[in-house]
CSV table of C-alpha atoms in Angstrom, one decimal:
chain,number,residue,atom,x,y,z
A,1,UNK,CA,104.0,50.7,98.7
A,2,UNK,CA,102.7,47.1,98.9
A,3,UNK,CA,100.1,45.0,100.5
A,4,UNK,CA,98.7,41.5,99.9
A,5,UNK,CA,96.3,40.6,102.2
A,6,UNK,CA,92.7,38.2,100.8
A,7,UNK,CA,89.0,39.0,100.4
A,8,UNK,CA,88.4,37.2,104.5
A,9,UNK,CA,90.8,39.7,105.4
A,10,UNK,CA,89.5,42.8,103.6
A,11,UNK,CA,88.2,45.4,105.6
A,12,UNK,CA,87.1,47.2,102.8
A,13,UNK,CA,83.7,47.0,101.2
A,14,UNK,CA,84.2,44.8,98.3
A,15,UNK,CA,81.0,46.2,96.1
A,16,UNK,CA,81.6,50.0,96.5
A,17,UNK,CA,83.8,51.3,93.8
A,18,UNK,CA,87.5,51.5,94.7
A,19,UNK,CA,90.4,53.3,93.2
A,20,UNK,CA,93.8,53.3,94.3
A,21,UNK,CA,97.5,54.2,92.5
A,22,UNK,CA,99.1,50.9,92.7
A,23,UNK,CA,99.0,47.5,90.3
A,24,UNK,CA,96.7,45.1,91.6
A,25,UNK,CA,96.8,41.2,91.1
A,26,UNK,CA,93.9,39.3,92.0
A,27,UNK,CA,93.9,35.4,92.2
A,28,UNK,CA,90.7,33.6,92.9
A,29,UNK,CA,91.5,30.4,95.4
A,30,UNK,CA,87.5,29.2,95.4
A,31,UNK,CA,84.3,30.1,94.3
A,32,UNK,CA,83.3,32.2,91.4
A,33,UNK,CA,83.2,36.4,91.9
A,34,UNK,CA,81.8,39.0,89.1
A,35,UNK,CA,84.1,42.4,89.4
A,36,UNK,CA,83.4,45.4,86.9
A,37,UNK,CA,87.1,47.4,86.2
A,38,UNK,CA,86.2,50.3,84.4
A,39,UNK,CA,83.2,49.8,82.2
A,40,UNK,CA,84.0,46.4,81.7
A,41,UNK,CA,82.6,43.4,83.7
A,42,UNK,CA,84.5,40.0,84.3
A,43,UNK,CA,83.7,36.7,86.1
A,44,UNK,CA,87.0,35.5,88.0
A,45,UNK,CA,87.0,31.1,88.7
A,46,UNK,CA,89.3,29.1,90.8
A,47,UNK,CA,92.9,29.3,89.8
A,48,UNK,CA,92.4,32.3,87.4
A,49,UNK,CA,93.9,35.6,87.6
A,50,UNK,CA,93.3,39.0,86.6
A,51,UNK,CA,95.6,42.1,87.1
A,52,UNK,CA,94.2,46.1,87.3
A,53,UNK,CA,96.2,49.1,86.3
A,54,UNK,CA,97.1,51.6,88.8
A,55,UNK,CA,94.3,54.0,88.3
A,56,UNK,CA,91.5,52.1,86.9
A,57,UNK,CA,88.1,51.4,89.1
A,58,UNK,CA,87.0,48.5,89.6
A,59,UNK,CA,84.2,46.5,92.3
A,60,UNK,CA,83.0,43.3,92.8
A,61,UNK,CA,79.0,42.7,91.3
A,62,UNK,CA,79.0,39.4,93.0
A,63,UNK,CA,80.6,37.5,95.9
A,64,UNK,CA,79.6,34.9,97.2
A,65,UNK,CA,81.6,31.9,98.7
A,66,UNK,CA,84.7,33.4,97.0
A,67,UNK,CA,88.1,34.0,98.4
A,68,UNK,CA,90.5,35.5,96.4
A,69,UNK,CA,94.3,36.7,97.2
A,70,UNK,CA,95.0,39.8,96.5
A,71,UNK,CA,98.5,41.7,96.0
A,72,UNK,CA,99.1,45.3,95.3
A,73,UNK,CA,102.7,47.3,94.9
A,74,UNK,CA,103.4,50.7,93.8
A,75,UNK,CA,105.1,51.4,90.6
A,76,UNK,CA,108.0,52.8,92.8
A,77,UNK,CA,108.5,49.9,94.7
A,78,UNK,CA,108.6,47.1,91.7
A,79,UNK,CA,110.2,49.1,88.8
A,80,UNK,CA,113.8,49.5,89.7
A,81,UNK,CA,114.9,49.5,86.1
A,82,UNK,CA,113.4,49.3,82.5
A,83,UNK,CA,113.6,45.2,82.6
A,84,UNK,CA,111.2,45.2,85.8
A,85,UNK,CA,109.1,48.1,83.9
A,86,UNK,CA,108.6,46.1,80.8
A,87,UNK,CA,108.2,43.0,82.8
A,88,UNK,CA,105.3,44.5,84.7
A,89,UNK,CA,103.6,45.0,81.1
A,90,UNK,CA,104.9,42.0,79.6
A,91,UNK,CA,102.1,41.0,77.5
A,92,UNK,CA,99.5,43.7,78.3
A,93,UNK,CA,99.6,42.2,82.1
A,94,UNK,CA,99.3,45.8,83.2
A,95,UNK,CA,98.1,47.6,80.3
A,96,UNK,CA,96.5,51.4,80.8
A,97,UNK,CA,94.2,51.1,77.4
A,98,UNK,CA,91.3,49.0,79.1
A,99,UNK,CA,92.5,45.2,78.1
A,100,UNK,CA,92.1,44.0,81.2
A,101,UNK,CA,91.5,39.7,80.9
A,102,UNK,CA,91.2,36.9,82.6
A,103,UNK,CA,94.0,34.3,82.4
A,104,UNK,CA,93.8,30.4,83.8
A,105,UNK,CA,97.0,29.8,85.5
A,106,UNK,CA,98.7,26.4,85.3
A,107,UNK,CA,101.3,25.9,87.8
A,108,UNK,CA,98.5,26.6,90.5
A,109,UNK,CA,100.1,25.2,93.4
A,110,UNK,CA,103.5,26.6,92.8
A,111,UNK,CA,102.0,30.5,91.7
A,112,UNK,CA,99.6,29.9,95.2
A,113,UNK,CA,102.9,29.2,97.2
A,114,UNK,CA,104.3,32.2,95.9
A,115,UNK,CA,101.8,34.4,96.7
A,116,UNK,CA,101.8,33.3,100.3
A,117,UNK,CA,105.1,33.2,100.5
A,118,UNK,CA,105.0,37.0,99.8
A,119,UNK,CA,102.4,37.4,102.2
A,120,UNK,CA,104.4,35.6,104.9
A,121,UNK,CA,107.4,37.8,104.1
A,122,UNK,CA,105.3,41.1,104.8
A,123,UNK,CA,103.4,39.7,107.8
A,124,UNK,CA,107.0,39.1,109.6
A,125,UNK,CA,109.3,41.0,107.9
A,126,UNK,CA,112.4,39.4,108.1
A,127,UNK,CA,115.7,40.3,107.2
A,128,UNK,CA,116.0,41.6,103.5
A,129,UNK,CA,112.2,40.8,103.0
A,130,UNK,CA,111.6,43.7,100.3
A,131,UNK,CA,114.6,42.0,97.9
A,132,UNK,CA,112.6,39.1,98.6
A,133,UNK,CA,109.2,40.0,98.0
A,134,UNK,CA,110.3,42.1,94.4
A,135,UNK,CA,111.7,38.6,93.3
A,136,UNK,CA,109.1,36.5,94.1
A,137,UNK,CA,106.6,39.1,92.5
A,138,UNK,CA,108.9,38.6,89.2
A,139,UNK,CA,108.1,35.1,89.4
A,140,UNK,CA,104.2,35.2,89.9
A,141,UNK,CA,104.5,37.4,86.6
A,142,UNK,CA,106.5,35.4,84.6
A,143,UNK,CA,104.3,32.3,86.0
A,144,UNK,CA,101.2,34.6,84.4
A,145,UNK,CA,103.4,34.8,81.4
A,146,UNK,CA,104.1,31.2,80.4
A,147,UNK,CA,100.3,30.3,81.3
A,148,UNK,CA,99.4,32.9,78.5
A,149,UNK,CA,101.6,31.0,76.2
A,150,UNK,CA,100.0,27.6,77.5
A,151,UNK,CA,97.0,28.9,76.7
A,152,UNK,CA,98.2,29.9,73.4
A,153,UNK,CA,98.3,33.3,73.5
A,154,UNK,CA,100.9,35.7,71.4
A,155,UNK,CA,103.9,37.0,72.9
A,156,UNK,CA,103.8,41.2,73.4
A,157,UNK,CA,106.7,42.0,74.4
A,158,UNK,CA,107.0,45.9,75.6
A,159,UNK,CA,109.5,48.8,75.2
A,160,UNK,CA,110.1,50.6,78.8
A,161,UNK,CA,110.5,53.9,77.3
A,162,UNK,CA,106.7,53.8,75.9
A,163,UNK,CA,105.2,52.6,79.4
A,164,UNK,CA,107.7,55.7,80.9
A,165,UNK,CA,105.5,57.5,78.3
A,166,UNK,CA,102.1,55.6,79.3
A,167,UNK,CA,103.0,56.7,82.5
A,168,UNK,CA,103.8,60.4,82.2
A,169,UNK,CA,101.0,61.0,80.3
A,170,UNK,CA,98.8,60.1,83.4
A,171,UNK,CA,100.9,62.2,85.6
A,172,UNK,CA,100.3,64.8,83.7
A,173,UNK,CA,96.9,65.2,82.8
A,174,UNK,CA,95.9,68.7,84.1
A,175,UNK,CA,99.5,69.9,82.7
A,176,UNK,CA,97.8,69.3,79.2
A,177,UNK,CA,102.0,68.1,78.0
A,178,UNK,CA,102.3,68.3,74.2
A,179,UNK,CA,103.9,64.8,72.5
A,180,UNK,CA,107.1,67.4,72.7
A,181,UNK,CA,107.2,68.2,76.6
A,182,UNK,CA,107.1,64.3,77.4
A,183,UNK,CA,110.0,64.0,75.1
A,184,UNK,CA,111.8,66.4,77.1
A,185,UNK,CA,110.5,64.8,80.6
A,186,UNK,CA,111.7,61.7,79.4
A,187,UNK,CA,114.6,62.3,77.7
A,188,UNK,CA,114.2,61.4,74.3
A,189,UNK,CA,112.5,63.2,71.0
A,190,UNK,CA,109.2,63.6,69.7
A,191,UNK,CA,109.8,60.8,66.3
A,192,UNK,CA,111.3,58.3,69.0
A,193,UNK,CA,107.5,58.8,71.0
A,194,UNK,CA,105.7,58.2,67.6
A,195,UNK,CA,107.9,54.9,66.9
A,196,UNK,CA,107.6,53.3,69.8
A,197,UNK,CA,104.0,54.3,70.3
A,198,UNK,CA,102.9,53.6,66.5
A,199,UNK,CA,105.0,50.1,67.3
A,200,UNK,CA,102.8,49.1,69.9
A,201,UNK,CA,99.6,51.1,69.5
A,202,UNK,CA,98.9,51.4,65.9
A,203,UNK,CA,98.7,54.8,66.8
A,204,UNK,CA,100.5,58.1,66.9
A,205,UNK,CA,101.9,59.6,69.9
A,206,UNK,CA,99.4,62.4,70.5
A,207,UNK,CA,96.6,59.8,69.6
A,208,UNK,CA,98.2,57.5,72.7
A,209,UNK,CA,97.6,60.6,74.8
A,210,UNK,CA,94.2,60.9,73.9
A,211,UNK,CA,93.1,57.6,74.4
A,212,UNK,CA,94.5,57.8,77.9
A,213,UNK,CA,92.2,61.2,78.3
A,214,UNK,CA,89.2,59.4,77.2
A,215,UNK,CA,89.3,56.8,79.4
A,216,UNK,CA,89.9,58.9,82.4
A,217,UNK,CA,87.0,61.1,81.3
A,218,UNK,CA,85.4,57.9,81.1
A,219,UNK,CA,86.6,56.6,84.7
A,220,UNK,CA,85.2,59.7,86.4
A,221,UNK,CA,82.1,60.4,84.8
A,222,UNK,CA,81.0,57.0,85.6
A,223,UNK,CA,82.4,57.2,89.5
A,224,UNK,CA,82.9,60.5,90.7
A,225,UNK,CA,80.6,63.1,91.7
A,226,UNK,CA,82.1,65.7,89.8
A,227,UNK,CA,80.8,67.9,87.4
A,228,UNK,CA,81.9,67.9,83.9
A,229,UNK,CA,83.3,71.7,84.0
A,230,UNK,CA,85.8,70.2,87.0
A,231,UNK,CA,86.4,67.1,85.1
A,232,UNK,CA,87.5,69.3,81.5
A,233,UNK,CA,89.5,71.0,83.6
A,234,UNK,CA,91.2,68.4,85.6
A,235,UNK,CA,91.8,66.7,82.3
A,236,UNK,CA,93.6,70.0,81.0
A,237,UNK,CA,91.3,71.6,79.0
A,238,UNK,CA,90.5,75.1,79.9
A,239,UNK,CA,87.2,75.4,78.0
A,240,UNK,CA,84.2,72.8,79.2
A,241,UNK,CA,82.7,72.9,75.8
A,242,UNK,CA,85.5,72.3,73.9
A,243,UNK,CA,86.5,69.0,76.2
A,244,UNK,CA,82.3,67.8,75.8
A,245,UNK,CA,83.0,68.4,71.8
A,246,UNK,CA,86.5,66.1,72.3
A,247,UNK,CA,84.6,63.1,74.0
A,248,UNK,CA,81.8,63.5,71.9
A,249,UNK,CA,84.7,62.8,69.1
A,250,UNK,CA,86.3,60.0,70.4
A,251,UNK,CA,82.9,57.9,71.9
A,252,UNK,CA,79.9,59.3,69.8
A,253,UNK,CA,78.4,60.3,72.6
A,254,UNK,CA,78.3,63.9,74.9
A,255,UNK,CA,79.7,63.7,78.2
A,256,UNK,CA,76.5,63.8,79.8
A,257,UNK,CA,75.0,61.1,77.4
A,258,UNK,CA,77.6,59.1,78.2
A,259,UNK,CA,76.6,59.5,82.2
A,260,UNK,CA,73.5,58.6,81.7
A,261,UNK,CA,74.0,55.3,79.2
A,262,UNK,CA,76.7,53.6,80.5
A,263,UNK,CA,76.0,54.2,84.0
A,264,UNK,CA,76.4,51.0,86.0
């Protein structure tokens, strides 16, 4: 549900490629760390911050005298209610199309005490310590928020019912949903999908869900040890050929080209 721990405390191996179905926040305290999310590589310094999407892969490249704090919480746990949903994506912190960025944070010493403050609160647990934790997560992303607009980034400002979208779509890939069906799942209709989606995407509703496909085709046939017939099918198509001819569509390149080019 949620976990912060840091990289001194990590019994994990910090260079194999991990996956796991939470949103993760990584601050870097000192040294300088190289992590790959996705196809993607990015060099994290002292007092910067990136955040991972539940679902995307990501490992470190290099780590050396580096200790970063890490915090991860299940979308369960932290959305409550469509302001804490759209908070979470506020601009693009959390964002399931591959933006993943770097971002220098200004307040360092008050976003640090916050962070171990939540840490304290789940190492002893004390009365009400979940209420507390959720808020002082709000804070750290609000902190993120105005040290975007310090660093003179735009303002994005979300609409919950298209991350409810975002988020059903990945739910459901195997399910192979029409634009339709996630209207129903979430009650709404299929034009209020293509709004808010063409709003914040540029992009039709049933071209959100396949950019959401591609890049899960793209996750596992970088990382998993799975053939491409189990990965067309997991992906819900039916036909393994018609799934290679899709990709081949969207990134130029076969399946199995793909493998072997972008292969880290």
């Amino acid at each position: 549900m949620i976990q912060f721990y840091t990289t001194n405390d990590a019994a994990i191996d910090l260079k194999k490629p991990s996956r796991v179905l939470k949103y993760k926040l990584m601050y870097c305290n000192f040294g300088s760390v190289s992590i790959v999310i996705d196809e993607n590589e990015f060099v994290l310094k002292p007092n910067q911050v990136i955040t991972i999407t539940s679902g995307q892969i990501h490992f470190f490249k290099d780590f050396t005298n580096a200790e970063l704090f890490i915090l991860e919480f299940s979308f369960d746990f932290f959305c409550k209610n469509d302001h804490d949903i759209e908070l979470i994506f506020h601009n693009g912190l959390f964002c399931h199309f591959g933006m993943n960025e770097v971002i220098t944070i200004s307040k360092v010493e008050l976003f640090k005490e916050l962070l171990l403050k939540i840490g304290l609160e789940l190492n002893q647990k004390p009365y009400q310590y979940l209420i507390s934790v959720h808020s002082n997560i709000e804070l750290l992303l609000v902190e993120i928020n105005r040290s975007k607009m310090a660093n003179g980034d735009e303002i994005w400002k979300p609409d919950a019912l298209f991350l409810h979208f975002l988020e059903s779509v990945r739910k459901h890939f195997k399910n192979n949903f029409t634009v339709s069906k996630h209207a129903d799942l979430l009650h709404t209709t299929e034009a209020k999908l293509n709004e808010v989606s063409k709003l914040h995407t540029g992009k039709t509703a049933q071209n959100v869900i396949y950019s959401l496909i591609v890049s899960e085709a793209k996750r596992r046939l970088l990382y998993e040890d799975t053939s491409i017939k189990e990965i067309a099918f997991e992906l819900g198509f039916n036909d393994p050929f018609y799934f290679s001819n899709f990709f081949k569509k969207h990134t130029n390149l076969s399946p199995k080209n793909y493998k072997k080019e972008v292969a880290v």
